[in-house]
């Protein structure tokens, strides 16, 4: 290539204005929201990096596909378009649409798990964990050791620990009805899993007669990392890599809100006829008839197009470069992040950045509030507010205190990311002044969504230079 700038591989046909608020306005917004960014109105946010889930921009192809939406209750054409696209990529026999990823999880686990069972995974996402625990089963996270060390470089930090997997299955044979691998490993920093790790995990499961499933939300991004980092894949197309990944699995759960490039949708896909029948019966009970599964026909059309767009090389190149680009700036500025950056987000290591804030005062939560207050950037805490509350009501600090800045697909341009970097550099300069927070009111489960907090020492930032 003659030119080295990696451009956004699209042009913009429709725009949505974003309007800055003043710092004083954001201060009021924060107070009114009980110092919880989930309770801040989107209009009061300048750059919204809360999640990459369902927040992407659809293409003109997807929008025009939606006009073909067949809204028949049963047997609509849109289902067959959707099914063909999913089959082309995964080659699974049964394709069951759901309204989003967690619905696929709930239906699968309701059909396969009993109380006392164990599900090994590299790292369960919080809804996956929630749905396993809802069945009174144990969600066991077994990433490789490097996956728990923010600063240690490893090309496939999302890999599952194969020795632990083998050990858990051998020791608890009757109690492991399936094992899973999440690609990419969201809760572990959006880190990829190698093809050889997926293949070996699958071999271990199959040796013991246990089905192996992928949580496939970011399968396209994972395919790109394999292409770039694993021997033997450089000349393969992302779709071929994805097909090989799925070939090792017996099924997958999928939130199409990520690499399906849509605002809503998901699916469960699997090979086992009996299990599929059980899942479809549950689907009818709570989601809808198996040819729409809680989605409109036009949603199925948008997924059918989006899944293949997510595998486009130019798109993936730009997509992964975005995280890398922001990561390079932050590394240069000495802001501690999970390295190397993952696919869909940058994760700031708040424990290292703010060592003066004890975990009991939620350093990552405090940092996410300050990013909003100072620059209008919304991120999400993945730390002790999210994970610290144990099922028995006790508090246990989480292993890492992270702030995730997740990137909606095809929404923000390079100047938006330059702005985000500037905000982070500024906040890094005033980091010694940042103070912790405490929880004032909290629900018993998934408390991060609705808890109310307040500054633990009267203010978020002490003697701030405005
Ligand atoms: N699995 C993973 C790895 C996820 O990241 C998510 C969602 C889900 C399952 C559940 O899918 O939201 O469609 O029900 N992650 C979003 C996030 C919410 O912000 O990372 P869903």
Short mmCIF file of C-alpha atoms and ligand atoms in Angstrom, two decimals:
data_model
loop_
_atom_site.label_atom_id
_atom_site.label_comp_id
_atom_site.label_asym_id
_atom_site.label_seq_id
_atom_site.Cartn_x
_atom_site.Cartn_y
_atom_site.Cartn_z
CA UNK A 1 0.00 0.00 0.00
CA UNK A 2 1.31 3.44 -0.95
CA UNK A 3 -0.54 5.35 1.76
CA UNK A 4 -0.53 4.38 5.39
CA UNK A 5 -3.66 6.14 6.73
CA UNK A 6 -6.34 3.61 7.47
CA UNK A 7 -9.57 5.37 6.62
CA UNK A 8 -13.09 4.71 7.86
CA UNK A 9 -14.24 2.43 5.01
CA UNK A 10 -17.61 4.13 4.60
CA UNK A 11 -19.07 7.54 3.92
CA UNK A 12 -21.82 9.05 5.98
CA UNK A 13 -25.30 9.45 4.57
CA UNK A 14 -27.27 10.28 7.67
CA UNK A 15 -26.00 12.12 10.74
CA UNK A 16 -27.15 12.60 14.29
CA UNK A 17 -26.09 15.83 16.03
CA UNK A 18 -24.29 15.63 19.34
CA UNK A 19 -24.29 18.75 21.49
CA UNK A 20 -21.78 19.53 24.18
CA UNK A 21 -22.98 20.33 27.66
CA UNK A 22 -20.97 22.54 29.98
CA UNK A 23 -19.03 21.00 32.81
CA UNK A 24 -21.49 22.60 35.24
CA UNK A 25 -24.41 20.98 33.39
CA UNK A 26 -22.69 17.60 33.55
CA UNK A 27 -22.09 18.06 37.24
CA UNK A 28 -25.84 18.51 37.76
CA UNK A 29 -26.59 15.55 35.45
CA UNK A 30 -24.27 13.36 37.50
CA UNK A 31 -25.81 14.38 40.79
CA UNK A 32 -29.33 13.78 39.47
CA UNK A 33 -28.22 10.37 38.18
CA UNK A 34 -27.02 9.29 41.63
CA UNK A 35 -23.46 9.18 40.29
CA UNK A 36 -24.43 6.28 38.05
CA UNK A 37 -23.67 6.69 34.34
CA UNK A 38 -26.44 4.22 33.43
CA UNK A 39 -28.88 6.82 34.78
CA UNK A 40 -27.50 9.74 32.75
CA UNK A 41 -29.61 10.71 29.73
CA UNK A 42 -27.91 10.00 26.41
CA UNK A 43 -28.50 13.62 25.37
CA UNK A 44 -26.21 14.71 28.17
CA UNK A 45 -23.37 12.54 26.82
CA UNK A 46 -20.94 13.82 24.19
CA UNK A 47 -19.15 10.61 23.16
CA UNK A 48 -20.99 7.49 24.27
CA UNK A 49 -18.62 4.55 24.77
CA UNK A 50 -20.83 2.77 27.30
CA UNK A 51 -21.13 -0.24 25.04
CA UNK A 52 -20.60 -1.53 21.51
CA UNK A 53 -23.80 -3.53 21.84
CA UNK A 54 -26.69 -2.50 19.61
CA UNK A 55 -25.20 0.97 19.23
CA UNK A 56 -23.70 0.56 15.75
CA UNK A 57 -24.71 2.33 12.55
CA UNK A 58 -26.38 0.15 9.96
CA UNK A 59 -25.38 0.27 6.32
CA UNK A 60 -27.56 1.33 3.40
CA UNK A 61 -27.61 -2.35 2.41
CA UNK A 62 -29.07 -3.25 5.77
CA UNK A 63 -31.67 -0.49 5.65
CA UNK A 64 -32.73 -1.50 2.18
CA UNK A 65 -32.79 -5.14 3.29
CA UNK A 66 -35.23 -4.14 6.00
CA UNK A 67 -37.74 -3.03 3.38
CA UNK A 68 -37.90 -6.67 2.32
CA UNK A 69 -38.89 -7.72 5.83
CA UNK A 70 -41.53 -10.44 5.65
CA UNK A 71 -43.69 -10.10 8.74
CA UNK A 72 -45.54 -13.42 8.38
CA UNK A 73 -46.03 -15.08 11.73
CA UNK A 74 -44.78 -18.42 10.42
CA UNK A 75 -42.37 -19.35 7.66
CA UNK A 76 -41.57 -15.79 6.52
CA UNK A 77 -38.92 -15.29 3.83
CA UNK A 78 -36.83 -13.16 6.16
CA UNK A 79 -36.26 -16.13 8.42
CA UNK A 80 -34.86 -18.13 5.52
CA UNK A 81 -32.54 -15.27 4.51
CA UNK A 82 -31.35 -15.02 8.11
CA UNK A 83 -30.98 -18.79 8.46
CA UNK A 84 -28.98 -19.03 5.22
CA UNK A 85 -26.55 -16.30 6.36
CA UNK A 86 -26.02 -17.89 9.78
CA UNK A 87 -25.59 -21.35 8.23
CA UNK A 88 -23.11 -20.04 5.67
CA UNK A 89 -20.87 -18.82 8.48
CA UNK A 90 -21.49 -21.41 11.22
CA UNK A 91 -22.73 -24.48 9.35
CA UNK A 92 -24.85 -25.42 12.40
CA UNK A 93 -27.95 -27.46 11.71
CA UNK A 94 -30.53 -25.63 13.82
CA UNK A 95 -30.72 -21.84 13.80
CA UNK A 96 -33.02 -20.34 16.42
CA UNK A 97 -33.55 -16.55 16.42
CA UNK A 98 -33.84 -14.72 19.74
CA UNK A 99 -34.33 -11.08 20.65
CA UNK A 100 -30.75 -10.79 21.93
CA UNK A 101 -27.84 -12.82 23.28
CA UNK A 102 -29.07 -13.34 26.82
CA UNK A 103 -32.31 -14.89 25.56
CA UNK A 104 -30.25 -17.49 23.69
CA UNK A 105 -28.30 -18.10 26.92
CA UNK A 106 -31.42 -18.46 29.02
CA UNK A 107 -33.03 -20.93 26.60
CA UNK A 108 -29.86 -23.01 26.24
CA UNK A 109 -29.15 -23.17 29.98
CA UNK A 110 -32.79 -23.84 30.88
CA UNK A 111 -32.65 -26.80 28.48
CA UNK A 112 -29.29 -28.25 29.47
CA UNK A 113 -28.33 -27.29 33.06
CA UNK A 114 -29.39 -28.82 36.36
CA UNK A 115 -28.76 -27.50 39.85
CA UNK A 116 -25.17 -28.25 40.94
CA UNK A 117 -23.76 -28.33 37.39
CA UNK A 118 -20.56 -26.55 36.39
CA UNK A 119 -19.95 -24.54 33.21
CA UNK A 120 -16.31 -23.79 32.40
CA UNK A 121 -15.64 -20.78 30.11
CA UNK A 122 -12.60 -18.57 29.49
CA UNK A 123 -14.63 -15.79 31.16
CA UNK A 124 -18.40 -15.62 31.42
CA UNK A 125 -19.94 -12.32 30.44
CA UNK A 126 -22.19 -11.04 33.26
CA UNK A 127 -25.50 -12.11 31.64
CA UNK A 128 -24.02 -15.52 30.81
CA UNK A 129 -22.89 -15.91 34.41
CA UNK A 130 -26.29 -14.66 35.60
CA UNK A 131 -28.14 -17.20 33.46
CA UNK A 132 -25.91 -20.07 34.62
CA UNK A 133 -26.34 -19.09 38.26
CA UNK A 134 -30.07 -18.70 37.78
CA UNK A 135 -30.08 -22.48 37.16
CA UNK A 136 -28.19 -22.93 40.45
CA UNK A 137 -25.15 -24.01 38.52
CA UNK A 138 -21.59 -22.69 38.83
CA UNK A 139 -20.06 -20.44 36.17
CA UNK A 140 -16.33 -21.15 36.32
CA UNK A 141 -13.89 -18.71 34.68
CA UNK A 142 -10.62 -20.33 33.59
CA UNK A 143 -8.68 -17.96 31.34
CA UNK A 144 -4.94 -18.53 30.92
CA UNK A 145 -2.85 -16.78 33.59
CA UNK A 146 -1.86 -13.94 31.21
CA UNK A 147 -5.56 -13.19 30.76
CA UNK A 148 -5.67 -11.95 34.34
CA UNK A 149 -2.58 -9.73 34.06
CA UNK A 150 -3.38 -6.38 32.43
CA UNK A 151 0.22 -5.51 31.56
CA UNK A 152 1.51 -8.89 30.31
CA UNK A 153 1.65 -9.19 26.52
CA UNK A 154 0.18 -12.31 24.93
CA UNK A 155 -1.26 -12.47 21.39
CA UNK A 156 -4.24 -14.55 22.55
CA UNK A 157 -4.96 -13.42 26.07
CA UNK A 158 -8.53 -14.69 25.72
CA UNK A 159 -7.43 -18.34 25.58
CA UNK A 160 -9.04 -20.80 27.97
CA UNK A 161 -6.67 -22.69 30.29
CA UNK A 162 -6.72 -26.16 28.72
CA UNK A 163 -5.23 -27.96 31.73
CA UNK A 164 -7.90 -26.52 34.02
CA UNK A 165 -10.58 -27.44 31.49
CA UNK A 166 -9.39 -31.05 31.35
CA UNK A 167 -9.09 -31.19 35.16
CA UNK A 168 -12.57 -29.77 35.79
CA UNK A 169 -14.19 -32.15 33.34
CA UNK A 170 -12.32 -35.18 34.69
CA UNK A 171 -13.05 -34.35 38.32
CA UNK A 172 -16.73 -33.48 37.79
CA UNK A 173 -17.67 -35.67 34.88
CA UNK A 174 -21.40 -35.95 35.49
CA UNK A 175 -21.70 -32.30 36.40
CA UNK A 176 -20.33 -30.56 33.30
CA UNK A 177 -23.11 -30.63 30.67
CA UNK A 178 -21.24 -28.24 28.34
CA UNK A 179 -18.15 -26.06 28.16
CA UNK A 180 -17.95 -22.66 26.50
CA UNK A 181 -15.39 -20.27 25.06
CA UNK A 182 -16.24 -16.59 24.60
CA UNK A 183 -14.84 -14.93 21.46
CA UNK A 184 -13.51 -12.39 21.97
CA UNK A 185 -13.25 -12.51 25.73
CA UNK A 186 -15.23 -9.40 26.65
CA UNK A 187 -14.97 -9.49 30.46
CA UNK A 188 -11.26 -10.30 30.12
CA UNK A 189 -10.50 -7.20 28.02
CA UNK A 190 -11.96 -8.04 24.60
CA UNK A 191 -9.03 -10.37 24.06
CA UNK A 192 -8.96 -12.92 21.23
CA UNK A 193 -8.84 -16.70 21.44
CA UNK A 194 -6.54 -18.58 19.06
CA UNK A 195 -7.74 -21.19 16.62
CA UNK A 196 -5.50 -23.81 18.19
CA UNK A 197 -6.95 -23.05 21.64
CA UNK A 198 -10.52 -23.40 20.29
CA UNK A 199 -9.58 -26.65 18.54
CA UNK A 200 -7.91 -28.12 21.61
CA UNK A 201 -10.73 -27.07 23.95
CA UNK A 202 -13.14 -28.75 21.57
CA UNK A 203 -11.00 -31.93 21.49
CA UNK A 204 -10.92 -32.11 25.29
CA UNK A 205 -14.71 -31.72 25.50
CA UNK A 206 -15.38 -34.28 22.80
CA UNK A 207 -12.97 -36.81 24.32
CA UNK A 208 -15.22 -36.69 27.38
CA UNK A 209 -18.46 -36.63 25.38
CA UNK A 210 -19.30 -33.05 26.38
CA UNK A 211 -20.72 -30.49 23.94
CA UNK A 212 -18.56 -27.45 23.24
CA UNK A 213 -20.24 -24.07 22.60
CA UNK A 214 -18.95 -20.68 21.54
CA UNK A 215 -20.30 -17.41 22.89
CA UNK A 216 -19.84 -15.90 19.46
CA UNK A 217 -20.78 -12.21 19.96
CA UNK A 218 -17.52 -10.92 18.48
CA UNK A 219 -16.64 -13.85 16.20
CA UNK A 220 -15.64 -11.58 13.29
CA UNK A 221 -13.19 -9.54 15.38
CA UNK A 222 -11.75 -12.78 16.73
CA UNK A 223 -11.30 -14.05 13.16
CA UNK A 224 -9.31 -10.93 12.29
CA UNK A 225 -6.96 -11.41 15.24
CA UNK A 226 -6.37 -15.02 14.18
CA UNK A 227 -5.58 -13.83 10.66
CA UNK A 228 -3.09 -11.26 11.96
CA UNK A 229 -1.48 -13.19 14.81
CA UNK A 230 -1.68 -16.94 14.27
CA UNK A 231 0.62 -18.85 11.94
CA UNK A 232 -1.03 -20.19 8.82
CA UNK A 233 -3.98 -17.80 8.62
CA UNK A 234 -2.54 -14.67 6.96
CA UNK A 235 -3.82 -15.63 3.51
CA UNK A 236 -7.23 -16.80 4.64
CA UNK A 237 -10.35 -14.67 4.42
CA UNK A 238 -12.10 -13.79 7.70
CA UNK A 239 -15.15 -15.83 6.67
CA UNK A 240 -12.99 -18.96 6.17
CA UNK A 241 -11.44 -18.43 9.59
CA UNK A 242 -14.89 -17.96 11.16
CA UNK A 243 -16.11 -21.14 9.46
CA UNK A 244 -13.19 -23.08 10.87
CA UNK A 245 -13.81 -21.70 14.37
CA UNK A 246 -17.45 -22.78 14.27
CA UNK A 247 -16.52 -26.17 12.81
CA UNK A 248 -14.98 -27.16 16.17
CA UNK A 249 -18.13 -26.27 18.12
CA UNK A 250 -21.45 -28.03 18.65
CA UNK A 251 -23.33 -24.78 18.87
CA UNK A 252 -23.17 -21.12 19.81
CA UNK A 253 -25.03 -18.33 21.51
CA UNK A 254 -24.89 -15.01 19.73
CA UNK A 255 -25.78 -11.42 20.40
CA UNK A 256 -26.18 -9.97 16.90
CA UNK A 257 -25.97 -6.53 18.56
CA UNK A 258 -22.21 -6.89 18.27
CA UNK A 259 -20.81 -8.58 15.15
CA UNK A 260 -24.29 -8.92 13.66
CA UNK A 261 -24.11 -5.13 13.18
CA UNK A 262 -27.72 -4.57 14.25
CA UNK A 263 -29.49 -2.66 17.00
CA UNK A 264 -31.36 -5.71 18.27
CA UNK A 265 -31.25 -9.47 17.71
CA UNK A 266 -29.44 -12.68 18.44
CA UNK A 267 -29.60 -16.42 17.98
CA UNK A 268 -28.89 -19.84 19.34
CA UNK A 269 -27.42 -22.30 16.85
CA UNK A 270 -26.67 -25.97 17.42
CA UNK A 271 -26.41 -29.41 15.88
CA UNK A 272 -28.14 -31.67 18.41
CA UNK A 273 -31.69 -32.44 17.20
CA UNK A 274 -33.16 -33.30 20.60
CA UNK A 275 -31.68 -30.30 22.35
CA UNK A 276 -32.84 -28.05 19.50
CA UNK A 277 -36.38 -29.32 19.89
CA UNK A 278 -36.31 -28.59 23.60
CA UNK A 279 -34.95 -25.09 22.95
CA UNK A 280 -37.54 -24.36 20.27
CA UNK A 281 -40.33 -25.34 22.64
CA UNK A 282 -39.03 -22.90 25.23
CA UNK A 283 -38.61 -20.27 22.53
CA UNK A 284 -42.29 -20.54 21.63
CA UNK A 285 -43.21 -20.12 25.27
CA UNK A 286 -41.29 -16.90 25.89
CA UNK A 287 -39.79 -15.43 22.70
CA UNK A 288 -42.02 -16.33 19.78
CA UNK A 289 -42.50 -18.76 16.93
CA UNK A 290 -39.21 -20.36 15.73
CA UNK A 291 -39.20 -18.41 12.45
CA UNK A 292 -39.07 -15.03 14.19
CA UNK A 293 -38.05 -15.63 17.81
CA UNK A 294 -39.09 -12.27 19.21
CA UNK A 295 -37.76 -10.28 16.26
CA UNK A 296 -39.49 -8.50 13.41
CA UNK A 297 -38.94 -9.92 9.93
CA UNK A 298 -36.99 -6.75 9.08
CA UNK A 299 -34.63 -7.36 12.02
CA UNK A 300 -33.83 -10.79 10.58
CA UNK A 301 -33.05 -9.19 7.21
CA UNK A 302 -30.70 -6.68 8.85
CA UNK A 303 -28.85 -9.47 10.66
CA UNK A 304 -28.53 -11.52 7.47
CA UNK A 305 -26.71 -8.61 5.81
CA UNK A 306 -24.84 -7.43 8.92
CA UNK A 307 -23.18 -10.76 9.74
CA UNK A 308 -21.44 -10.77 6.39
CA UNK A 309 -20.54 -7.06 6.52
CA UNK A 310 -18.81 -7.71 9.86
CA UNK A 311 -16.50 -10.15 8.04
CA UNK A 312 -15.43 -7.62 5.41
CA UNK A 313 -11.63 -7.23 5.48
CA UNK A 314 -11.63 -3.45 5.05
CA UNK A 315 -14.14 -3.06 7.84
CA UNK A 316 -12.23 -5.36 10.20
CA UNK A 317 -8.92 -3.69 9.43
CA UNK A 318 -10.35 -0.27 10.35
CA UNK A 319 -12.26 -1.67 13.30
CA UNK A 320 -9.31 -3.31 15.03
CA UNK A 321 -7.05 -0.39 14.12
CA UNK A 322 -9.35 1.96 16.06
CA UNK A 323 -8.61 0.28 19.39
CA UNK A 324 -4.95 -0.04 18.48
CA UNK A 325 -4.75 3.67 17.58
CA UNK A 326 -6.23 4.87 20.85
CA UNK A 327 -4.14 2.28 22.71
CA UNK A 328 -0.93 3.65 21.15
CA UNK A 329 -1.69 7.18 22.36
CA UNK A 330 -2.56 6.01 25.87
CA UNK A 331 0.53 3.81 26.11
CA UNK A 332 2.67 6.74 24.98
CA UNK A 333 1.12 8.90 27.70
CA UNK A 334 1.72 6.27 30.36
CA UNK A 335 -1.97 5.61 31.01
CA UNK A 336 -2.24 1.99 32.16
CA UNK A 337 -4.47 -0.09 29.89
CA UNK A 338 -4.92 -3.78 29.19
CA UNK A 339 -2.26 -4.53 26.62
CA UNK A 340 -2.42 -5.30 23.80
CA UNK A 341 -5.80 -3.60 23.17
CA UNK A 342 -8.64 -5.97 22.33
CA UNK A 343 -11.10 -5.67 19.46
CA UNK A 344 -14.05 -3.61 20.58
CA UNK A 345 -12.77 -1.52 23.45
CA UNK A 346 -9.95 -0.06 25.48
CA UNK A 347 -9.82 -1.08 29.13
CA UNK A 348 -8.14 1.28 31.56
CA UNK A 349 -6.53 -0.34 34.58
CA UNK A 350 -7.86 1.95 37.30
CA UNK A 351 -6.21 0.03 40.14
CA UNK A 352 -2.81 0.94 38.71
CA UNK A 353 -3.81 4.44 37.66
CA UNK A 354 -5.39 5.42 40.98
CA UNK A 355 -3.45 3.49 43.66
CA UNK A 356 -4.51 6.05 46.29
CA UNK A 357 -8.17 4.97 46.04
CA UNK A 358 -8.85 1.74 47.96
CA UNK A 359 -11.00 -0.87 46.22
CA UNK A 360 -13.64 -0.30 48.89
CA UNK A 361 -14.08 3.16 47.32
CA UNK A 362 -14.43 1.82 43.77
CA UNK A 363 -11.56 3.44 41.85
CA UNK A 364 -12.80 2.36 38.39
CA UNK A 365 -16.27 3.71 39.05
CA UNK A 366 -14.79 7.01 40.24
CA UNK A 367 -12.60 7.23 37.14
CA UNK A 368 -15.54 6.62 34.82
CA UNK A 369 -17.44 9.45 36.54
CA UNK A 370 -14.51 11.82 36.15
CA UNK A 371 -14.20 11.02 32.41
CA UNK A 372 -17.81 12.04 32.06
CA UNK A 373 -17.55 15.11 34.26
CA UNK A 374 -14.42 16.43 32.60
CA UNK A 375 -15.05 15.50 28.97
CA UNK A 376 -18.60 14.19 28.52
CA UNK A 377 -17.25 10.73 27.66
CA UNK A 378 -19.39 7.85 28.92
CA UNK A 379 -17.63 4.56 29.70
CA UNK A 380 -18.50 1.64 31.94
CA UNK A 381 -16.95 0.32 35.13
CA UNK A 382 -15.97 -3.35 35.10
CA UNK A 383 -14.83 -3.67 38.66
CA UNK A 384 -16.07 -4.00 42.21
CA UNK A 385 -19.40 -2.22 41.74
CA UNK A 386 -20.22 -4.63 38.89
CA UNK A 387 -18.79 -7.80 40.41
CA UNK A 388 -18.10 -7.14 44.11
CA UNK A 389 -21.49 -8.15 45.52
CA UNK A 390 -21.53 -11.91 46.16
CA UNK A 391 -24.66 -14.10 45.88
CA UNK A 392 -24.63 -14.44 49.73
CA UNK A 393 -24.75 -10.65 50.14
CA UNK A 394 -21.12 -10.18 51.18
CA UNK A 395 -18.69 -7.86 49.42
CA UNK A 396 -15.52 -9.15 47.74
CA UNK A 397 -13.30 -6.78 45.71
CA UNK A 398 -13.03 -7.89 42.11
CA UNK A 399 -9.69 -9.00 40.71
CA UNK A 400 -9.33 -6.06 38.34
CA UNK A 401 -10.71 -2.53 38.46
CA UNK A 402 -11.31 -1.63 34.84
CA UNK A 403 -12.96 1.18 32.94
CA UNK A 404 -14.10 0.04 29.52
CA UNK A 405 -14.39 2.45 26.61
CA UNK A 406 -16.32 0.40 24.05
CA UNK A 407 -16.60 1.45 20.43
CA UNK A 408 -19.96 1.43 18.67
CA UNK A 409 -19.47 0.08 15.14
CA UNK A 410 -19.15 2.65 12.30
CA UNK A 411 -20.38 5.51 14.53
CA UNK A 412 -17.42 7.67 15.55
CA UNK A 413 -14.57 8.97 13.39
CA UNK A 414 -10.91 9.43 14.13
CA UNK A 415 -11.39 12.98 15.47
CA UNK A 416 -13.83 11.63 18.05
CA UNK A 417 -11.13 9.24 19.22
CA UNK A 418 -8.54 12.03 19.26
CA UNK A 419 -10.90 13.96 21.50
CA UNK A 420 -11.34 10.94 23.81
CA UNK A 421 -7.56 10.60 24.02
CA UNK A 422 -7.27 14.27 24.94
CA UNK A 423 -9.82 13.86 27.73
CA UNK A 424 -7.94 10.83 29.06
CA UNK A 425 -4.61 12.65 28.98
CA UNK A 426 -6.15 15.55 30.91
CA UNK A 427 -7.71 13.24 33.50
CA UNK A 428 -4.41 11.43 33.86
CA UNK A 429 -2.78 14.76 34.74
CA UNK A 430 -5.24 15.39 37.58
CA UNK A 431 -5.43 11.77 38.74
CA UNK A 432 -4.00 12.42 42.22
CA UNK A 433 -6.98 14.68 42.89
CA UNK A 434 -9.59 12.03 42.08
CA UNK A 435 -11.43 10.69 45.10
CA UNK A 436 -13.44 7.50 45.65
CA UNK A 437 -17.18 6.92 45.89
CA UNK A 438 -19.53 4.98 48.11
CA UNK A 439 -22.79 3.17 47.44
CA UNK A 440 -25.85 4.79 48.99
CA UNK A 441 -28.60 2.55 47.62
CA UNK A 442 -28.31 -0.72 45.78
CA UNK A 443 -30.47 -3.57 44.47
CA UNK A 444 -29.54 -7.18 45.36
CA UNK A 445 -28.54 -8.29 41.87
CA UNK A 446 -26.75 -6.64 38.94
CA UNK A 447 -26.42 -3.57 41.13
CA UNK A 448 -24.31 -1.52 38.72
CA UNK A 449 -27.34 -0.82 36.52
CA UNK A 450 -29.37 1.03 39.13
CA UNK A 451 -27.32 1.65 42.29
CA UNK A 452 -27.06 5.22 43.60
CA UNK A 453 -23.69 6.44 44.77
CA UNK A 454 -22.05 9.59 46.11
CA UNK A 455 -18.52 10.92 46.50
CA UNK A 456 -17.00 9.30 49.59
CA UNK A 457 -15.17 12.51 50.58
CA UNK A 458 -17.58 15.25 49.58
CA UNK A 459 -16.31 15.66 45.98
CA UNK A 460 -15.09 13.56 43.07
CA UNK A 461 -12.10 15.78 42.42
CA UNK A 462 -10.26 17.60 45.15
CA UNK A 463 -9.17 21.21 44.49
CA UNK A 464 -9.68 20.84 40.79
CA UNK A 465 -7.95 22.98 38.20
CA UNK A 466 -10.94 23.73 35.97
N1 LIG B 1 -21.94 -12.50 25.77
C1 LIG B 1 -21.03 -11.51 25.66
C2 LIG B 1 -19.58 -11.85 25.52
C3 LIG B 1 -21.44 -10.17 25.67
O1 LIG B 1 -20.53 -9.20 25.56
C4 LIG B 1 -22.83 -9.89 25.80
C5 LIG B 1 -23.30 -8.50 25.86
C6 LIG B 1 -23.72 -10.94 25.90
C7 LIG B 1 -23.25 -12.24 25.88
C8 LIG B 1 -25.21 -10.72 26.04
O2 LIG B 1 -25.78 -10.26 24.86
O3 LIG B 1 -26.66 -8.00 25.46
O4 LIG B 1 -27.45 -9.20 23.43
O5 LIG B 1 -28.12 -9.99 25.66
N2 LIG B 1 -22.55 -7.53 26.07
C9 LIG B 1 -22.89 -6.11 26.10
C10 LIG B 1 -21.69 -5.31 26.51
C11 LIG B 1 -24.11 -5.77 26.88
O6 LIG B 1 -21.83 -4.11 26.80
O7 LIG B 1 -20.57 -5.85 26.50
P1 LIG B 1 -27.06 -9.31 24.86
#
